[in-house]
PDB file of C-alpha atoms in Angstrom:
ATOM      1  CA  GLU A   1       2.749 -40.705 -25.753  1.00  0.00           C
ATOM      2  CA  THR A   2       1.506 -39.390 -29.362  1.00  0.00           C
ATOM      3  CA  GLY A   3      -1.575 -36.320 -29.024  1.00  0.00           C
ATOM      4  CA  VAL A   4      -4.548 -36.251 -30.937  1.00  0.00           C
ATOM      5  CA  THR A   5      -3.429 -35.057 -34.450  1.00  0.00           C
ATOM      6  CA  GLN A   6      -5.614 -33.738 -37.494  1.00  0.00           C
ATOM      7  CA  SER A   7      -5.227 -32.782 -40.819  1.00  0.00           C
ATOM      8  CA  PRO A   8      -5.942 -30.870 -42.420  1.00  0.00           C
ATOM      9  CA  THR A   9      -5.451 -27.589 -40.385  1.00  0.00           C
ATOM     10  CA  HIS A  10      -7.108 -25.088 -42.936  1.00  0.00           C
ATOM     11  CA  LEU A  11      -9.401 -25.704 -45.849  1.00  0.00           C
ATOM     12  CA  ILE A  12     -11.473 -23.937 -48.350  1.00  0.00           C
ATOM     13  CA  LYS A  13     -14.628 -25.284 -50.255  1.00  0.00           C
ATOM     14  CA  THR A  14     -17.673 -24.400 -52.025  1.00  0.00           C
ATOM     15  CA  ARG A  15     -21.129 -24.616 -51.407  1.00  0.00           C
ATOM     16  CA  GLY A  16     -22.866 -28.186 -52.176  1.00  0.00           C
ATOM     17  CA  GLN A  17     -19.292 -29.788 -52.113  1.00  0.00           C
ATOM     18  CA  GLN A  18     -17.790 -32.672 -50.126  1.00  0.00           C
ATOM     19  CA  VAL A  19     -15.057 -32.297 -47.205  1.00  0.00           C
ATOM     20  CA  THR A  20     -13.427 -35.598 -45.769  1.00  0.00           C
ATOM     21  CA  LEU A  21     -11.491 -34.552 -42.335  1.00  0.00           C
ATOM     22  CA  ARG A  22      -8.866 -37.165 -40.412  1.00  0.00           C
ATOM     23  CA  CYS A  23      -8.023 -37.707 -36.951  1.00  0.00           C
ATOM     24  CA  SER A  24      -5.406 -39.910 -35.710  1.00  0.00           C
ATOM     25  CA  SER A  25      -6.347 -40.915 -32.039  1.00  0.00           C
ATOM     26  CA  GLN A  26      -4.147 -41.045 -29.182  1.00  0.00           C
ATOM     27  CA  SER A  27      -2.257 -44.027 -28.264  1.00  0.00           C
ATOM     28  CA  GLY A  28      -4.198 -46.150 -26.586  1.00  0.00           C
ATOM     29  CA  HIS A  29      -7.346 -44.788 -26.759  1.00  0.00           C
ATOM     30  CA  ASN A  30     -10.317 -46.404 -28.191  1.00  0.00           C
ATOM     31  CA  THR A  31     -13.006 -44.062 -28.851  1.00  0.00           C
ATOM     32  CA  VAL A  32     -13.055 -41.082 -31.338  1.00  0.00           C
ATOM     33  CA  SER A  33     -15.671 -38.456 -31.109  1.00  0.00           C
ATOM     34  CA  TRP A  34     -15.853 -35.473 -33.521  1.00  0.00           C
ATOM     35  CA  TYR A  35     -17.050 -32.088 -32.560  1.00  0.00           C
ATOM     36  CA  GLN A  36     -18.283 -28.937 -34.390  1.00  0.00           C
ATOM     37  CA  GLN A  37     -17.461 -25.724 -32.939  1.00  0.00           C
ATOM     38  CA  ALA A  38     -18.815 -22.558 -34.715  1.00  0.00           C
ATOM     39  CA  LEU A  39     -17.482 -19.003 -34.510  1.00  0.00           C
ATOM     40  CA  GLY A  40     -17.930 -17.929 -30.922  1.00  0.00           C
ATOM     41  CA  GLN A  41     -19.621 -21.006 -29.342  1.00  0.00           C
ATOM     42  CA  GLY A  42     -18.681 -24.178 -27.494  1.00  0.00           C
ATOM     43  CA  PRO A  43     -18.122 -26.918 -29.142  1.00  0.00           C
ATOM     44  CA  GLN A  44     -21.102 -29.043 -30.374  1.00  0.00           C
ATOM     45  CA  PHE A  45     -20.768 -33.209 -30.551  1.00  0.00           C
ATOM     46  CA  ILE A  46     -21.435 -34.745 -33.887  1.00  0.00           C
ATOM     47  CA  PHE A  47     -21.167 -38.536 -33.223  1.00  0.00           C
ATOM     48  CA  GLN A  48     -18.739 -41.077 -31.404  1.00  0.00           C
ATOM     49  CA  TYR A  49     -17.395 -44.227 -32.686  1.00  0.00           C
ATOM     50  CA  TYR A  50     -16.106 -47.488 -30.769  1.00  0.00           C
ATOM     51  CA  ARG A  51     -14.936 -50.260 -32.258  1.00  0.00           C
ATOM     52  CA  GLU A  52     -15.481 -49.240 -35.591  1.00  0.00           C
ATOM     53  CA  GLU A  53     -19.346 -48.461 -34.764  1.00  0.00           C
ATOM     54  CA  GLU A  54     -20.874 -45.066 -34.324  1.00  0.00           C
ATOM     55  CA  ASN A  55     -22.442 -45.615 -30.849  1.00  0.00           C
ATOM     56  CA  GLY A  56     -23.902 -42.221 -30.619  1.00  0.00           C
ATOM     57  CA  ARG A  57     -24.741 -39.159 -32.277  1.00  0.00           C
ATOM     58  CA  GLY A  58     -25.667 -35.406 -31.571  1.00  0.00           C
ATOM     59  CA  ASN A  59     -28.352 -33.361 -33.627  1.00  0.00           C
ATOM     60  CA  PHE A  60     -26.685 -33.515 -37.017  1.00  0.00           C
ATOM     61  CA  PRO A  61     -28.081 -34.532 -40.199  1.00  0.00           C
ATOM     62  CA  PRO A  62     -27.267 -38.015 -41.987  1.00  0.00           C
ATOM     63  CA  ARG A  63     -25.154 -36.036 -44.453  1.00  0.00           C
ATOM     64  CA  PHE A  64     -22.301 -36.039 -41.489  1.00  0.00           C
ATOM     65  CA  SER A  65     -21.003 -39.487 -41.742  1.00  0.00           C
ATOM     66  CA  GLY A  66     -17.828 -40.752 -40.226  1.00  0.00           C
ATOM     67  CA  LEU A  67     -15.550 -43.804 -39.845  1.00  0.00           C
ATOM     68  CA  GLN A  68     -13.110 -45.097 -37.579  1.00  0.00           C
ATOM     69  CA  PHE A  69     -10.286 -47.569 -38.721  1.00  0.00           C
ATOM     70  CA  PRO A  70      -8.906 -50.490 -36.600  1.00  0.00           C
ATOM     71  CA  ASN A  71      -5.698 -48.273 -36.016  1.00  0.00           C
ATOM     72  CA  TYR A  72      -8.288 -46.198 -34.323  1.00  0.00           C
ATOM     73  CA  SER A  73      -7.756 -43.099 -36.858  1.00  0.00           C
ATOM     74  CA  SER A  74     -11.089 -41.788 -37.992  1.00  0.00           C
ATOM     75  CA  GLU A  75     -12.320 -39.659 -40.572  1.00  0.00           C
ATOM     76  CA  LEU A  76     -15.506 -36.930 -40.663  1.00  0.00           C
ATOM     77  CA  ASN A  77     -16.879 -36.269 -43.649  1.00  0.00           C
ATOM     78  CA  VAL A  78     -19.698 -34.124 -44.778  1.00  0.00           C
ATOM     79  CA  ASN A  79     -21.710 -34.196 -47.631  1.00  0.00           C
ATOM     80  CA  ALA A  80     -23.654 -31.448 -49.926  1.00  0.00           C
ATOM     81  CA  LEU A  81     -22.047 -28.503 -47.884  1.00  0.00           C
ATOM     82  CA  GLU A  82     -23.748 -25.463 -46.577  1.00  0.00           C
ATOM     83  CA  LEU A  83     -22.058 -22.358 -45.611  1.00  0.00           C
ATOM     84  CA  ASP A  84     -23.301 -22.990 -42.030  1.00  0.00           C
ATOM     85  CA  ASP A  85     -21.165 -25.897 -42.167  1.00  0.00           C
ATOM     86  CA  SER A  86     -17.888 -23.395 -41.508  1.00  0.00           C
ATOM     87  CA  ALA A  87     -16.733 -24.290 -37.949  1.00  0.00           C
ATOM     88  CA  LEU A  88     -13.843 -25.784 -36.960  1.00  0.00           C
ATOM     89  CA  TYR A  89     -14.253 -29.294 -36.407  1.00  0.00           C
ATOM     90  CA  LEU A  90     -12.554 -31.097 -33.560  1.00  0.00           C
ATOM     91  CA  CYS A  91     -11.593 -34.454 -32.872  1.00  0.00           C
ATOM     92  CA  ALA A  92     -11.342 -36.226 -29.601  1.00  0.00           C
ATOM     93  CA  SER A  93     -10.039 -39.586 -28.261  1.00  0.00           C
ATOM     94  CA  GLY A  94     -10.746 -41.321 -24.846  1.00  0.00           C
ATOM     95  CA  SER A  95     -10.259 -44.620 -23.546  1.00  0.00           C
ATOM     96  CA  GLY A  96     -13.434 -44.989 -21.604  1.00  0.00           C
ATOM     97  CA  GLY A  97     -14.023 -44.950 -17.408  1.00  0.00           C
ATOM     98  CA  SER A  98     -12.690 -41.512 -17.077  1.00  0.00           C
ATOM     99  CA  GLY A  99     -14.832 -39.544 -19.043  1.00  0.00           C
ATOM    100  CA  GLU A 100     -11.862 -37.350 -20.344  1.00  0.00           C
ATOM    101  CA  LEU A 101     -11.495 -36.562 -23.604  1.00  0.00           C
ATOM    102  CA  PHE A 102      -8.019 -35.183 -25.502  1.00  0.00           C
ATOM    103  CA  PHE A 103      -8.705 -32.962 -28.288  1.00  0.00           C
ATOM    104  CA  GLY A 104      -6.555 -32.463 -31.129  1.00  0.00           C
ATOM    105  CA  GLU A 105      -6.008 -29.003 -32.884  1.00  0.00           C
ATOM    106  CA  GLY A 106      -9.068 -28.919 -34.860  1.00  0.00           C
ATOM    107  CA  SER A 107      -9.703 -28.364 -38.814  1.00  0.00           C
ATOM    108  CA  ARG A 108     -10.631 -25.343 -39.832  1.00  0.00           C
ATOM    109  CA  LEU A 109     -13.468 -25.420 -42.771  1.00  0.00           C
ATOM    110  CA  THR A 110     -14.689 -22.166 -44.463  1.00  0.00           C
ATOM    111  CA  VAL A 111     -17.302 -23.150 -47.158  1.00  0.00           C
ATOM    112  CA  LEU A 112     -17.986 -20.048 -49.824  1.00  0.00           C
TER     113      LEU A 112
ATOM    114  CA  ALA B   1     -30.593 -34.228 -21.177  1.00  0.00           C
ATOM    115  CA  GLN B   2     -27.853 -32.135 -19.631  1.00  0.00           C
ATOM    116  CA  SER B   3     -26.844 -28.452 -19.911  1.00  0.00           C
ATOM    117  CA  VAL B   4     -24.590 -25.756 -19.506  1.00  0.00           C
ATOM    118  CA  THR B   5     -24.773 -22.294 -18.379  1.00  0.00           C
ATOM    119  CA  GLN B   6     -21.608 -20.088 -18.272  1.00  0.00           C
ATOM    120  CA  LEU B   7     -22.622 -16.678 -16.362  1.00  0.00           C
ATOM    121  CA  ASP B   8     -20.139 -14.597 -17.929  1.00  0.00           C
ATOM    122  CA  SER B   9     -19.668 -14.278 -21.437  1.00  0.00           C
ATOM    123  CA  GLN B  10     -16.743 -11.917 -20.954  1.00  0.00           C
ATOM    124  CA  VAL B  11     -14.026 -11.391 -17.608  1.00  0.00           C
ATOM    125  CA  PRO B  12     -12.053  -8.368 -17.792  1.00  0.00           C
ATOM    126  CA  VAL B  13      -8.997  -8.720 -14.892  1.00  0.00           C
ATOM    127  CA  PHE B  14      -5.583  -6.987 -14.116  1.00  0.00           C
ATOM    128  CA  GLU B  15      -2.591  -9.083 -13.833  1.00  0.00           C
ATOM    129  CA  GLU B  16      -1.841 -11.182 -10.743  1.00  0.00           C
ATOM    130  CA  ALA B  17      -5.470 -10.426  -9.388  1.00  0.00           C
ATOM    131  CA  PRO B  18      -7.561 -13.141  -8.701  1.00  0.00           C
ATOM    132  CA  VAL B  19     -10.321 -14.489 -11.016  1.00  0.00           C
ATOM    133  CA  GLU B  20     -13.575 -16.679 -10.886  1.00  0.00           C
ATOM    134  CA  LEU B  21     -15.131 -18.122 -14.096  1.00  0.00           C
ATOM    135  CA  ARG B  22     -18.492 -19.320 -13.636  1.00  0.00           C
ATOM    136  CA  CYS B  23     -20.620 -22.474 -14.402  1.00  0.00           C
ATOM    137  CA  ASN B  24     -24.029 -23.850 -13.535  1.00  0.00           C
ATOM    138  CA  TYR B  25     -25.285 -27.275 -14.948  1.00  0.00           C
ATOM    139  CA  SER B  26     -28.232 -29.268 -14.983  1.00  0.00           C
ATOM    140  CA  SER B  27     -28.786 -32.911 -15.011  1.00  0.00           C
ATOM    141  CA  SER B  28     -30.967 -35.462 -13.830  1.00  0.00           C
ATOM    142  CA  VAL B  29     -28.510 -37.772 -13.096  1.00  0.00           C
ATOM    143  CA  SER B  30     -24.756 -38.078 -11.520  1.00  0.00           C
ATOM    144  CA  VAL B  31     -22.459 -36.031 -14.061  1.00  0.00           C
ATOM    145  CA  TYR B  32     -18.817 -35.734 -14.707  1.00  0.00           C
ATOM    146  CA  LEU B  33     -17.403 -32.107 -15.086  1.00  0.00           C
ATOM    147  CA  PHE B  34     -14.953 -30.442 -16.765  1.00  0.00           C
ATOM    148  CA  TRP B  35     -13.248 -27.343 -17.148  1.00  0.00           C
ATOM    149  CA  TYR B  36     -11.304 -27.030 -20.833  1.00  0.00           C
ATOM    150  CA  VAL B  37      -9.269 -23.995 -22.324  1.00  0.00           C
ATOM    151  CA  GLN B  38      -8.637 -23.272 -25.482  1.00  0.00           C
ATOM    152  CA  TYR B  39      -5.974 -20.486 -26.991  1.00  0.00           C
ATOM    153  CA  PRO B  40      -6.678 -18.512 -30.279  1.00  0.00           C
ATOM    154  CA  ASN B  41      -6.483 -20.661 -33.491  1.00  0.00           C
ATOM    155  CA  GLN B  42      -5.930 -24.148 -31.150  1.00  0.00           C
ATOM    156  CA  GLY B  43      -8.123 -27.187 -29.794  1.00  0.00           C
ATOM    157  CA  LEU B  44      -8.857 -27.722 -26.131  1.00  0.00           C
ATOM    158  CA  GLN B  45      -6.873 -28.268 -23.294  1.00  0.00           C
ATOM    159  CA  LEU B  46      -8.110 -29.910 -20.240  1.00  0.00           C
ATOM    160  CA  LEU B  47      -7.729 -27.750 -17.496  1.00  0.00           C
ATOM    161  CA  LEU B  48      -9.186 -30.176 -14.606  1.00  0.00           C
ATOM    162  CA  LYS B  49     -12.160 -32.803 -13.935  1.00  0.00           C
ATOM    163  CA  TYR B  50     -14.591 -33.794 -11.258  1.00  0.00           C
ATOM    164  CA  LEU B  51     -15.543 -37.736 -11.527  1.00  0.00           C
ATOM    165  CA  SER B  52     -16.269 -37.968  -8.090  1.00  0.00           C
ATOM    166  CA  GLY B  53     -14.486 -37.982  -4.422  1.00  0.00           C
ATOM    167  CA  SER B  54     -13.441 -34.670  -3.170  1.00  0.00           C
ATOM    168  CA  THR B  55     -15.336 -31.423  -4.132  1.00  0.00           C
ATOM    169  CA  LEU B  56     -12.018 -29.335  -4.516  1.00  0.00           C
ATOM    170  CA  VAL B  57     -10.428 -30.231  -7.551  1.00  0.00           C
ATOM    171  CA  LYS B  58      -6.762 -28.881  -8.552  1.00  0.00           C
ATOM    172  CA  GLY B  59      -6.118 -28.448 -12.052  1.00  0.00           C
ATOM    173  CA  ILE B  60      -3.178 -27.201 -13.886  1.00  0.00           C
ATOM    174  CA  ASN B  61      -1.699 -23.987 -14.475  1.00  0.00           C
ATOM    175  CA  GLY B  62      -2.290 -23.220 -10.541  1.00  0.00           C
ATOM    176  CA  PHE B  63      -6.345 -23.322 -11.457  1.00  0.00           C
ATOM    177  CA  GLU B  64      -8.792 -24.769  -9.257  1.00  0.00           C
ATOM    178  CA  ALA B  65     -12.544 -25.277  -8.892  1.00  0.00           C
ATOM    179  CA  GLU B  66     -15.402 -26.525  -6.673  1.00  0.00           C
ATOM    180  CA  PHE B  67     -18.321 -29.045  -7.248  1.00  0.00           C
ATOM    181  CA  ASN B  68     -21.529 -27.519  -5.610  1.00  0.00           C
ATOM    182  CA  LYS B  69     -23.861 -30.390  -5.940  1.00  0.00           C
ATOM    183  CA  SER B  70     -26.767 -28.465  -4.133  1.00  0.00           C
ATOM    184  CA  GLN B  71     -26.151 -25.620  -6.653  1.00  0.00           C
ATOM    185  CA  THR B  72     -25.089 -27.165  -9.455  1.00  0.00           C
ATOM    186  CA  SER B  73     -22.212 -25.553  -9.906  1.00  0.00           C
ATOM    187  CA  PHE B  74     -18.299 -25.782 -10.472  1.00  0.00           C
ATOM    188  CA  HIS B  75     -16.990 -22.894 -10.903  1.00  0.00           C
ATOM    189  CA  LEU B  76     -13.513 -22.120 -12.175  1.00  0.00           C
ATOM    190  CA  ARG B  77     -11.038 -20.042 -10.074  1.00  0.00           C
ATOM    191  CA  LYS B  78      -7.654 -18.769  -9.790  1.00  0.00           C
ATOM    192  CA  PRO B  79      -5.768 -16.704  -7.450  1.00  0.00           C
ATOM    193  CA  SER B  80      -3.489 -14.617  -9.436  1.00  0.00           C
ATOM    194  CA  VAL B  81      -3.846 -14.708 -12.840  1.00  0.00           C
ATOM    195  CA  HIS B  82      -1.194 -13.852 -15.661  1.00  0.00           C
ATOM    196  CA  ILE B  83      -0.752 -12.690 -18.956  1.00  0.00           C
ATOM    197  CA  SER B  84      -0.722 -15.978 -20.612  1.00  0.00           C
ATOM    198  CA  ASP B  85      -3.945 -17.172 -18.936  1.00  0.00           C
ATOM    199  CA  THR B  86      -5.809 -14.870 -21.747  1.00  0.00           C
ATOM    200  CA  ALA B  87      -8.059 -17.412 -23.562  1.00  0.00           C
ATOM    201  CA  GLU B  88     -11.656 -19.174 -23.778  1.00  0.00           C
ATOM    202  CA  TYR B  89     -12.419 -20.890 -20.990  1.00  0.00           C
ATOM    203  CA  PHE B  90     -15.428 -23.729 -21.603  1.00  0.00           C
ATOM    204  CA  CYS B  91     -17.421 -25.443 -18.731  1.00  0.00           C
ATOM    205  CA  ALA B  92     -18.448 -29.176 -19.729  1.00  0.00           C
ATOM    206  CA  VAL B  93     -20.426 -32.022 -18.396  1.00  0.00           C
ATOM    207  CA  SER B  94     -20.659 -35.422 -19.473  1.00  0.00           C
ATOM    208  CA  ASP B  95     -23.419 -38.120 -18.016  1.00  0.00           C
ATOM    209  CA  TYR B  96     -20.879 -40.817 -19.233  1.00  0.00           C
ATOM    210  CA  PRO B  97     -22.035 -43.543 -17.139  1.00  0.00           C
ATOM    211  CA  TYR B  98     -25.499 -43.213 -17.852  1.00  0.00           C
ATOM    212  CA  SER B  99     -25.124 -42.508 -21.583  1.00  0.00           C
ATOM    213  CA  GLY B 100     -25.517 -45.719 -23.144  1.00  0.00           C
ATOM    214  CA  GLY B 101     -21.930 -46.307 -23.549  1.00  0.00           C
ATOM    215  CA  TYR B 102     -21.071 -43.033 -25.265  1.00  0.00           C
ATOM    216  CA  ASN B 103     -19.125 -39.693 -23.654  1.00  0.00           C
ATOM    217  CA  LYS B 104     -21.056 -37.023 -24.948  1.00  0.00           C
ATOM    218  CA  LEU B 105     -19.756 -33.610 -23.723  1.00  0.00           C
ATOM    219  CA  ILE B 106     -22.205 -30.799 -23.692  1.00  0.00           C
ATOM    220  CA  PHE B 107     -20.291 -27.988 -23.664  1.00  0.00           C
ATOM    221  CA  GLY B 108     -21.005 -24.059 -22.311  1.00  0.00           C
ATOM    222  CA  ALA B 109     -20.978 -20.981 -24.936  1.00  0.00           C
ATOM    223  CA  GLY B 110     -17.451 -19.769 -23.346  1.00  0.00           C
ATOM    224  CA  THR B 111     -15.999 -17.224 -20.735  1.00  0.00           C
ATOM    225  CA  ARG B 112     -13.479 -14.921 -22.651  1.00  0.00           C
ATOM    226  CA  LEU B 113     -10.418 -14.073 -19.743  1.00  0.00           C
ATOM    227  CA  ALA B 114      -8.591 -10.924 -20.741  1.00  0.00           C
ATOM    228  CA  VAL B 115      -5.868 -10.339 -18.540  1.00  0.00           C
ATOM    229  CA  HIS B 116      -4.318  -6.957 -18.427  1.00  0.00           C
ATOM    230  CA  PRO B 117      -1.456  -5.533 -17.260  1.00  0.00           C
TER     231      PRO B 117
END
């Protein structure tokens, strides 16, 4: 089975720009979640998608949005980038029941 | 609401020595517990999980953890570490069965394990 893959691995943006990060979930999984990991900290939950609908959200403003597609791939969109958005963004997929999540390698975003 | 406290930000240890990484959590409901490892510039890899049943959980790479409900702890142990175990370790908790249908992991701040020769 394939794992969780994310793209791009690294990117640099300037303040005020918009960014789209992409994720391909592990085969057989029907949920996808996104986490933000600032330098030196643990990951923080942004939101989760199930059946193409957002069904849970953490403490992040509306400029963080997402999409889940029928093939369970997903996008994270961040508008009006701020310097504090610089972080590693992790995508995770799961199939419910076990509560276990499988993480991708992440996309490292630098906002200048 | 759940929270996770990893009691040590850094743990230095010599190769082949035993190690324990400490994790305490708080929750008003039953939880699932996890330990993840993160190598430099990589994502998170699941080491082990506790969902129910036996309180002693064995994971990959020789790691194990013990769930202690009365002390709300889930400490990670390894009897003999290797240089390759140098990494960041994260404890996480989830109240998935009670969360309204979505699986949100709450992570601790991490413990940096540094294994020295």
